[in-house]
C-alpha cells in the first residue's frame, strides 16, 4: 500500500474491474449469504475436563521416547569418540564399532516404542482414513515408530574413524 496520492486507473485495471463486475452480475449466489463451513474440531466439555489433568499419557510417552533417544545418541557419540581415540586402524575401529552397535541395549526405549505403536491410535483418538482403511497420518507421517537397533546406530553413526574424531 502506498501512502502517496491515488493514481489513475490503468486500462488493464479497468478491464479487470469490468470483467469482475460482469461476472458478479451473472453469479447465481449474488446477494445470498455464503453457507457456513462446519469444522470437525469444536470444543466440548469432555476435552476441557481431560485437559485439566495435564499432558495425556501418550504425550508423556512420546516425550519419554524422545528423551531416551537423545540420551542414547549422546552415549553413542561419546562411545564412538572414545573408541576412535583408542583404535588407530580404521578397519579395527569399524569392526569394533559394529560389534558395539550389535550389543547396544535398547530394551527400555523399544518397550516404550512398542507401547506407543499399540496404544497411540486409541489414546489420542486418531481418526481413520476411509480410503486407505488405516489411521490418518500425523503431520504427514505414519504414527508408527521403528524400534531402535544396530542398523539405526550404523545409520546415525557410521563406522568411519575420521568422522568419529571430528
Phi, psi and omega in degrees: 000130179266156180257003181279187179292157179294135181265157181290154180290132179278161178302322180296313179298323178296315178300315180298318179296317180294322178295319179296317179296321178294320178297320180292326179298322183265006183287131180287342181259010181295127177085357178254144180292146178288147179293136180285133179274126181274133180263153180275351186243072175269140178292140178228161183300326182297318180291327177294319180293319179298325182291339181292337182278003181086198181299139181286166185301319181291330177292316179295321180293317177299321178295319179296321178297313180298318178296318180294319178296317177299318179296316178298320179297318178297312181297318179294321177298317178294316180296322180293316178296317180296318180294321179293323178289329182282321184255125182279322185279134182293323180291320177297319178299314182299317180294316180294322180293319177296321178294316178298319180296322180290336182261358183293139185262117177246023188303310185295311182292325178291329174294318177297318180296319178297316178295323177298312182297326180283319193255342187304313183302318181286317183293325182264000182056047181293126181286161178266149173263114185296333180288316183268347184057035177224172179290151180294159178281149179256114184054038177082000182239150175297151182285340182293140177250142178277136176294153180274143180204189181298324179300318178298318180299313184290335174287317182283323183231084182296156182282060180247112185296318181299317179292327180290330182278346180286000000 
